[in-house]
C-alpha cells in the first residue's frame, strides 16, 4: 500500500516566523536606543557598540534569508514542494546557517568587550579574553564544518553523484560539546557583573535593576538549553520541516544575546522613567565603594578659584567625580599627572 501523501496544509513555518519577528523588532529598537544613549551621554561608541552595529544588520539579513526560504517552501512537507523550490530553500538555509555563525560570534564578543571596561584586575581580564578567543575558535571551526562537511559544497542544497560527507554522528557529538561550552560561557558572562554590582553604593532597588539588566544573558542560556533538545533528531525527518525548530532556537539565542547586551547601556534612561513612575526613589549617587574616599579626599587637588566679578563665585575643583550608570574609567585629560598615585577622578563610559 502506498504511503499517504503529506498534508499540503501542514505548514509549520509560523513556529519560526512569530517568535523571531517579534524579538527581531525588539532587538532593532533597543539597538537604535543604545546608539542614541551613547550619542547623547558619552558622545562616542566603544568597541562593543561597533560590534553590535555590525551584528544587528547581519541579524536582519539572516532573518530576511530565512523568510525567503519560507517563501520557497521551508516549513512545508518536502513532497509538496517543487524540485526547483527545494533547491532554492536548501541553498537559502545554507546561507542562513553561515550568516548566523558570524552574527552569534559578534554578539558574544560584544558582551565580553563591554565587561572588559568594568574590571581591571588580572583574573577578570584573563577570563574575558579567554572567552573571546574560545568563541572565535569555535565559530571558525563551524565555518570549516559548514563548507567542508560535504564535497562538493553544492551537495548541501542539491543532489550530487558520488558526494563525500563527514560522519554525521561526529558532527552531532561535537554539537553537544559546543552547546555545553556555550551554556558555560553565557553563565559566566551573565554572572561576572555580580562582582561589580557588589561594589556599588546604590540602593537595593537600583542594584536589583542593574542586576536584572546585566543578567538577561541568562535568557540566552535558557534558549541554548532548549536548542539542545533538538539534537537527538538532527539529520533525520523531512529536511524542510525538521530544521524549523532548531533554526528557531538558534536564531532566538542570537537575538536574545543582542537584546541582553543592548539593555545595560539604557540603564540611565530606564532608571529615570522608573523614578518618574515612583518605582525607584531619588537618592544621592555616591561613588563606588572600591574608591577609597578617605584617601581620595587627602589627595584631592586644592580648589582653584576662578576670577570673577561676581561676589557669589564659588571655587571649582579641577577634577570632579562622575559615576556612570554601569561603568567607570579613569579620566584622561585633567588628571594625567595623578596616574602614578591613587586614582581619584572618574568619567562616564
CSV table of N, CA and C in Angstrom, one decimal, residues 131-250:
chain,number,residue,atom,x,y,z
A,131,UNK,N,37.4,33.8,27.0
A,131,UNK,CA,36.1,33.6,26.4
A,131,UNK,C,36.0,34.1,24.9
A,132,UNK,N,36.6,35.3,24.7
A,132,UNK,CA,36.6,35.8,23.4
A,132,UNK,C,37.4,35.0,22.4
A,133,UNK,N,38.6,34.5,22.8
A,133,UNK,CA,39.4,33.6,22.0
A,133,UNK,C,38.7,32.3,21.7
A,134,UNK,N,38.1,31.7,22.7
A,134,UNK,CA,37.4,30.5,22.5
A,134,UNK,C,36.2,30.6,21.6
A,135,UNK,N,35.5,31.8,21.7
A,135,UNK,CA,34.4,32.0,20.8
A,135,UNK,C,34.8,32.1,19.3
A,136,UNK,N,35.9,32.8,19.1
A,136,UNK,CA,36.5,32.9,17.7
A,136,UNK,C,36.9,31.5,17.2
A,137,UNK,N,37.5,30.7,18.0
A,137,UNK,CA,37.9,29.4,17.6
A,137,UNK,C,36.7,28.5,17.3
A,138,UNK,N,35.7,28.6,18.1
A,138,UNK,CA,34.5,27.7,17.9
A,138,UNK,C,33.8,28.2,16.6
A,139,UNK,N,33.6,29.5,16.4
A,139,UNK,CA,32.9,30.0,15.2
A,139,UNK,C,33.7,29.6,14.0
A,140,UNK,N,35.1,29.7,14.1
A,140,UNK,CA,35.9,29.3,12.9
A,140,UNK,C,35.8,27.9,12.6
A,141,UNK,N,35.7,27.0,13.7
A,141,UNK,CA,35.6,25.6,13.4
A,141,UNK,C,34.3,25.2,12.7
A,142,UNK,N,33.2,26.0,13.1
A,142,UNK,CA,31.9,25.7,12.5
A,142,UNK,C,31.9,26.2,11.0
A,143,UNK,N,32.6,27.2,10.7
A,143,UNK,CA,32.7,27.7,9.3
A,143,UNK,C,33.4,26.6,8.5
A,144,UNK,N,34.4,26.0,9.1
A,144,UNK,CA,35.1,24.9,8.4
A,144,UNK,C,34.2,23.7,8.2
A,145,UNK,N,33.4,23.4,9.2
A,145,UNK,CA,32.4,22.3,9.1
A,145,UNK,C,31.3,22.6,8.1
A,146,UNK,N,30.9,23.9,8.1
A,146,UNK,CA,29.8,24.3,7.2
A,146,UNK,C,30.3,24.1,5.7
A,147,UNK,N,31.5,24.4,5.4
A,147,UNK,CA,31.9,24.4,4.0
A,147,UNK,C,32.7,23.1,3.7
A,148,UNK,N,33.1,22.3,4.7
A,148,UNK,CA,33.9,21.1,4.4
A,148,UNK,C,33.2,19.8,4.7
A,149,UNK,N,32.0,19.8,5.3
A,149,UNK,CA,31.4,18.5,5.7
A,149,UNK,C,31.0,17.7,4.5
A,150,UNK,N,30.7,18.4,3.4
A,150,UNK,CA,30.3,17.7,2.1
A,150,UNK,C,31.1,18.2,1.0
A,151,UNK,N,31.6,17.3,0.1
A,151,UNK,CA,32.3,17.7,-1.1
A,151,UNK,C,31.7,17.1,-2.3
A,152,UNK,N,31.2,17.9,-3.3
A,152,UNK,CA,31.3,19.4,-3.3
A,152,UNK,C,30.3,20.0,-2.4
A,153,UNK,N,30.5,21.3,-2.2
A,153,UNK,CA,29.7,22.1,-1.3
A,153,UNK,C,28.3,22.1,-1.8
A,154,UNK,N,28.1,22.1,-3.1
A,154,UNK,CA,26.7,22.1,-3.6
A,154,UNK,C,25.8,21.0,-3.2
A,155,UNK,N,26.5,19.9,-2.6
A,155,UNK,CA,25.7,18.8,-2.1
A,155,UNK,C,24.8,19.2,-1.0
A,156,UNK,N,25.1,20.3,-0.4
A,156,UNK,CA,24.2,20.8,0.7
A,156,UNK,C,22.9,21.3,0.3
A,157,UNK,N,22.7,21.6,-1.0
A,157,UNK,CA,21.4,22.0,-1.5
A,157,UNK,C,20.9,21.3,-2.7
A,158,UNK,N,21.6,20.4,-3.3
A,158,UNK,CA,21.1,19.7,-4.4
A,158,UNK,C,21.7,18.3,-4.5
A,159,UNK,N,21.1,17.4,-5.2
A,159,UNK,CA,21.6,16.0,-5.3
A,159,UNK,C,22.8,16.0,-6.2
A,160,UNK,N,23.9,15.4,-5.7
A,160,UNK,CA,25.2,15.3,-6.4
A,160,UNK,C,25.6,13.8,-6.4
A,161,UNK,N,26.1,13.3,-7.5
A,161,UNK,CA,26.5,11.9,-7.6
A,161,UNK,C,27.9,11.8,-6.9
A,162,UNK,N,28.2,10.7,-6.3
A,162,UNK,CA,29.5,10.5,-5.6
A,162,UNK,C,29.9,11.5,-4.6
A,163,UNK,N,28.9,12.1,-3.9
A,163,UNK,CA,29.2,13.1,-2.9
A,163,UNK,C,29.9,12.4,-1.7
A,164,UNK,N,30.9,13.1,-1.1
A,164,UNK,CA,31.6,12.6,0.1
A,164,UNK,C,31.3,13.5,1.3
A,165,UNK,N,30.7,13.0,2.4
A,165,UNK,CA,30.4,13.8,3.5
A,165,UNK,C,31.0,13.2,4.8
A,166,UNK,N,31.2,14.1,5.8
A,166,UNK,CA,31.7,13.6,7.0
A,166,UNK,C,30.7,12.8,7.8
A,167,UNK,N,31.1,12.1,8.8
A,167,UNK,CA,30.2,11.3,9.6
A,167,UNK,C,29.3,12.2,10.4
A,168,UNK,N,28.0,12.1,10.2
A,168,UNK,CA,27.0,12.9,10.9
A,168,UNK,C,27.1,12.8,12.4
A,169,UNK,N,27.3,11.5,12.9
A,169,UNK,CA,27.4,11.3,14.3
A,169,UNK,C,28.5,12.1,15.0
A,170,UNK,N,29.6,12.2,14.3
A,170,UNK,CA,30.7,13.0,14.9
A,170,UNK,C,30.4,14.5,15.0
A,171,UNK,N,29.6,15.0,14.0
A,171,UNK,CA,29.2,16.4,14.0
A,171,UNK,C,28.2,16.6,15.1
A,172,UNK,N,27.3,15.6,15.3
A,172,UNK,CA,26.3,15.8,16.4
A,172,UNK,C,27.0,15.8,17.8
A,173,UNK,N,28.0,14.9,18.0
A,173,UNK,CA,28.7,14.8,19.2
A,173,UNK,C,29.5,16.2,19.5
A,174,UNK,N,30.0,16.7,18.4
A,174,UNK,CA,30.7,18.0,18.5
A,174,UNK,C,29.7,19.1,18.9
A,175,UNK,N,28.5,19.0,18.3
A,175,UNK,CA,27.5,20.0,18.6
A,175,UNK,C,27.1,19.9,20.1
A,176,UNK,N,27.0,18.7,20.7
A,176,UNK,CA,26.7,18.6,22.1
A,176,UNK,C,27.8,19.2,22.9
A,177,UNK,N,29.0,19.0,22.6
A,177,UNK,CA,30.1,19.5,23.4
A,177,UNK,C,30.1,21.1,23.3
A,178,UNK,N,29.9,21.6,22.1
A,178,UNK,CA,30.0,23.1,21.9
A,178,UNK,C,28.8,23.7,22.6
A,179,UNK,N,27.6,23.0,22.6
A,179,UNK,CA,26.4,23.6,23.3
A,179,UNK,C,26.7,23.7,24.8
A,180,UNK,N,27.4,22.7,25.4
A,180,UNK,CA,27.7,22.8,26.8
A,180,UNK,C,28.7,23.9,27.1
A,181,UNK,N,29.6,24.1,26.2
A,181,UNK,CA,30.6,25.2,26.3
A,181,UNK,C,29.9,26.6,26.2
A,182,UNK,N,28.9,26.7,25.3
A,182,UNK,CA,28.2,27.9,25.1
A,182,UNK,C,27.4,28.2,26.4
A,183,UNK,N,26.8,27.2,27.0
A,183,UNK,CA,26.0,27.4,28.2
A,183,UNK,C,26.9,27.9,29.3
A,184,UNK,N,28.1,27.3,29.4
A,184,UNK,CA,29.0,27.8,30.4
A,184,UNK,C,29.5,29.2,30.2
A,185,UNK,N,29.7,29.6,28.9
A,185,UNK,CA,30.1,30.9,28.5
A,185,UNK,C,29.0,31.9,28.9
A,186,UNK,N,27.8,31.6,28.5
A,186,UNK,CA,26.7,32.5,28.8
A,186,UNK,C,26.5,32.7,30.3
A,187,UNK,N,26.6,31.6,31.1
A,187,UNK,CA,26.5,31.8,32.5
A,187,UNK,C,27.6,32.7,33.1
A,188,UNK,N,28.8,32.5,32.6
A,188,UNK,CA,30.0,33.3,33.1
A,188,UNK,C,29.8,34.7,32.7
A,189,UNK,N,29.4,35.0,31.5
A,189,UNK,CA,29.2,36.4,31.1
A,189,UNK,C,28.0,37.1,31.9
A,190,UNK,N,27.0,36.3,32.3
A,190,UNK,CA,25.9,36.8,33.0
A,190,UNK,C,26.2,37.0,34.5
A,191,UNK,N,27.0,36.2,35.1
A,191,UNK,CA,27.3,36.3,36.5
A,191,UNK,C,28.5,37.1,36.8
A,192,UNK,N,29.4,37.3,35.9
A,192,UNK,CA,30.6,38.1,36.2
A,192,UNK,C,30.2,39.5,36.7
A,193,UNK,N,29.2,40.2,36.2
A,193,UNK,CA,28.9,41.6,36.8
A,193,UNK,C,28.5,41.6,38.2
A,194,UNK,N,28.2,40.5,38.8
A,194,UNK,CA,27.9,40.5,40.3
A,194,UNK,C,29.0,41.1,41.1
A,195,UNK,N,30.2,40.8,40.7
A,195,UNK,CA,31.4,41.4,41.4
A,195,UNK,C,31.4,42.9,41.3
A,196,UNK,N,31.0,43.5,40.2
A,196,UNK,CA,31.0,44.9,40.0
A,196,UNK,C,29.8,45.5,40.8
A,197,UNK,N,28.6,44.8,40.7
A,197,UNK,CA,27.4,45.4,41.4
A,197,UNK,C,27.6,45.4,42.9
A,198,UNK,N,28.3,44.4,43.5
A,198,UNK,CA,28.5,44.4,44.9
A,198,UNK,C,29.3,45.6,45.4
A,199,UNK,N,30.1,46.2,44.6
A,199,UNK,CA,31.0,47.3,45.0
A,199,UNK,C,30.2,48.7,44.9
A,200,UNK,N,29.0,48.7,44.3
A,200,UNK,CA,28.3,50.0,44.1
A,200,UNK,C,27.6,50.4,45.3
A,201,UNK,N,27.7,51.6,45.7
A,201,UNK,CA,27.0,52.2,46.9
A,201,UNK,C,25.6,52.7,46.3
A,202,UNK,N,24.8,51.8,46.0
A,202,UNK,CA,23.4,52.2,45.5
A,202,UNK,C,22.4,51.5,46.3
A,203,UNK,N,21.1,52.0,46.2
A,203,UNK,CA,20.0,51.4,46.9
A,203,UNK,C,19.8,50.0,46.4
A,204,UNK,N,19.0,49.2,47.2
A,204,UNK,CA,18.7,47.8,46.8
A,204,UNK,C,17.9,47.8,45.5
A,205,UNK,N,17.0,48.7,45.4
A,205,UNK,CA,16.2,48.7,44.1
A,205,UNK,C,17.1,49.0,42.9
A,206,UNK,N,18.0,49.9,43.1
A,206,UNK,CA,18.9,50.2,41.9
A,206,UNK,C,19.8,49.0,41.6
A,207,UNK,N,20.3,48.4,42.7
A,207,UNK,CA,21.2,47.2,42.4
A,207,UNK,C,20.4,46.1,41.8
A,208,UNK,N,19.1,46.0,42.1
A,208,UNK,CA,18.3,45.0,41.5
A,208,UNK,C,18.1,45.3,40.0
A,209,UNK,N,17.8,46.6,39.7
A,209,UNK,CA,17.7,47.0,38.3
A,209,UNK,C,18.9,46.7,37.5
A,210,UNK,N,20.1,47.0,38.1
A,210,UNK,CA,21.3,46.8,37.4
A,210,UNK,C,21.5,45.3,37.2
A,211,UNK,N,21.3,44.5,38.2
A,211,UNK,CA,21.4,43.1,38.1
A,211,UNK,C,20.5,42.5,37.1
A,212,UNK,N,19.3,43.0,37.0
A,212,UNK,CA,18.3,42.5,36.1
A,212,UNK,C,18.8,42.8,34.6
A,213,UNK,N,19.2,44.0,34.4
A,213,UNK,CA,19.7,44.4,33.1
A,213,UNK,C,20.9,43.6,32.6
A,214,UNK,N,21.8,43.3,33.5
A,214,UNK,CA,23.0,42.7,33.1
A,214,UNK,C,23.0,41.2,33.2
A,215,UNK,N,21.9,40.6,33.8
A,215,UNK,CA,21.7,39.2,33.9
A,215,UNK,C,20.8,38.6,32.9
A,216,UNK,N,20.3,39.4,31.9
A,216,UNK,CA,19.4,39.0,30.9
A,216,UNK,C,20.1,37.9,30.0
A,217,UNK,N,21.4,37.9,30.1
A,217,UNK,CA,22.1,36.9,29.3
A,217,UNK,C,21.7,35.5,29.7
A,218,UNK,N,21.1,35.3,30.9
A,218,UNK,CA,20.6,34.0,31.3
A,218,UNK,C,19.5,33.5,30.4
A,219,UNK,N,18.8,34.5,29.8
A,219,UNK,CA,17.7,34.0,28.9
A,219,UNK,C,18.4,33.3,27.7
A,220,UNK,N,19.5,33.8,27.2
A,220,UNK,CA,20.2,33.2,26.1
A,220,UNK,C,20.7,31.8,26.6
A,221,UNK,N,21.0,31.6,27.8
A,221,UNK,CA,21.4,30.3,28.3
A,221,UNK,C,20.2,29.3,28.3
A,222,UNK,N,19.0,29.9,28.7
A,222,UNK,CA,17.8,29.0,28.6
A,222,UNK,C,17.5,28.6,27.2
A,223,UNK,N,17.7,29.5,26.3
A,223,UNK,CA,17.4,29.2,24.9
A,223,UNK,C,18.4,28.1,24.4
A,224,UNK,N,19.6,28.3,24.8
A,224,UNK,CA,20.7,27.3,24.3
A,224,UNK,C,20.3,25.9,24.9
A,225,UNK,N,19.8,25.9,26.1
A,225,UNK,CA,19.4,24.6,26.7
A,225,UNK,C,18.2,24.0,25.9
A,226,UNK,N,17.3,24.8,25.5
A,226,UNK,CA,16.2,24.4,24.7
A,226,UNK,C,16.6,23.9,23.4
A,227,UNK,N,17.6,24.5,22.8
A,227,UNK,CA,18.1,24.1,21.5
A,227,UNK,C,18.7,22.7,21.5
A,228,UNK,N,19.3,22.4,22.7
A,228,UNK,CA,19.9,21.1,22.8
A,228,UNK,C,18.9,19.9,22.7
A,229,UNK,N,17.6,20.2,23.0
A,229,UNK,CA,16.6,19.2,22.9
A,229,UNK,C,16.4,18.7,21.4
A,230,UNK,N,16.8,19.5,20.5
A,230,UNK,CA,16.6,19.2,19.0
A,230,UNK,C,17.7,18.4,18.5
A,231,UNK,N,18.8,18.2,19.2
A,231,UNK,CA,20.0,17.5,18.7
A,231,UNK,C,19.7,16.0,18.4
A,232,UNK,N,18.8,15.4,19.2
A,232,UNK,CA,18.5,14.0,19.0
A,232,UNK,C,17.9,13.6,17.7
A,233,UNK,N,17.3,14.6,17.0
A,233,UNK,CA,16.7,14.3,15.7
A,233,UNK,C,17.4,15.0,14.6
A,234,UNK,N,18.7,15.4,14.8
A,234,UNK,CA,19.5,16.1,13.8
A,234,UNK,C,19.7,15.1,12.6
A,235,UNK,N,19.5,15.6,11.4
A,235,UNK,CA,19.8,14.8,10.2
A,235,UNK,C,18.7,13.8,9.9
A,236,UNK,N,17.6,13.8,10.6
A,236,UNK,CA,16.5,12.9,10.3
A,236,UNK,C,15.2,13.6,10.1
A,237,UNK,N,14.3,12.9,9.4
A,237,UNK,CA,13.0,13.5,9.2
A,237,UNK,C,13.0,14.4,7.9
A,238,UNK,N,11.9,15.0,7.7
A,238,UNK,CA,11.7,15.9,6.5
A,238,UNK,C,12.6,17.1,6.6
A,239,UNK,N,13.6,17.3,5.7
A,239,UNK,CA,14.6,18.3,5.8
A,239,UNK,C,14.0,19.7,5.8
A,240,UNK,N,12.7,19.9,5.2
A,240,UNK,CA,12.1,21.2,5.2
A,240,UNK,C,11.3,21.5,6.4
A,241,UNK,N,11.0,20.5,7.2
A,241,UNK,CA,10.2,20.7,8.4
A,241,UNK,C,11.0,20.4,9.7
A,242,UNK,N,11.9,19.4,9.6
A,242,UNK,CA,12.7,19.1,10.8
A,242,UNK,C,13.7,20.1,11.2
A,243,UNK,N,14.0,21.0,10.3
A,243,UNK,CA,15.0,22.1,10.6
A,243,UNK,C,14.4,23.3,11.1
A,244,UNK,N,13.1,23.4,11.2
A,244,UNK,CA,12.4,24.7,11.6
A,244,UNK,C,12.7,24.9,13.1
A,245,UNK,N,12.5,23.9,14.0
A,245,UNK,CA,12.7,24.1,15.4
A,245,UNK,C,14.1,24.5,15.8
A,246,UNK,N,15.1,23.7,15.4
A,246,UNK,CA,16.5,24.0,15.7
A,246,UNK,C,16.9,25.4,15.2
A,247,UNK,N,16.5,25.7,14.0
A,247,UNK,CA,16.8,27.0,13.4
A,247,UNK,C,16.2,28.2,14.2
A,248,UNK,N,14.9,27.9,14.7
A,248,UNK,CA,14.3,28.9,15.5
A,248,UNK,C,15.0,29.2,16.8
A,249,UNK,N,15.4,28.1,17.5
A,249,UNK,CA,16.1,28.2,18.8
A,249,UNK,C,17.5,28.9,18.6
A,250,UNK,N,18.2,28.5,17.5
A,250,UNK,CA,19.4,29.2,17.2
A,250,UNK,C,19.3,30.7,17.0
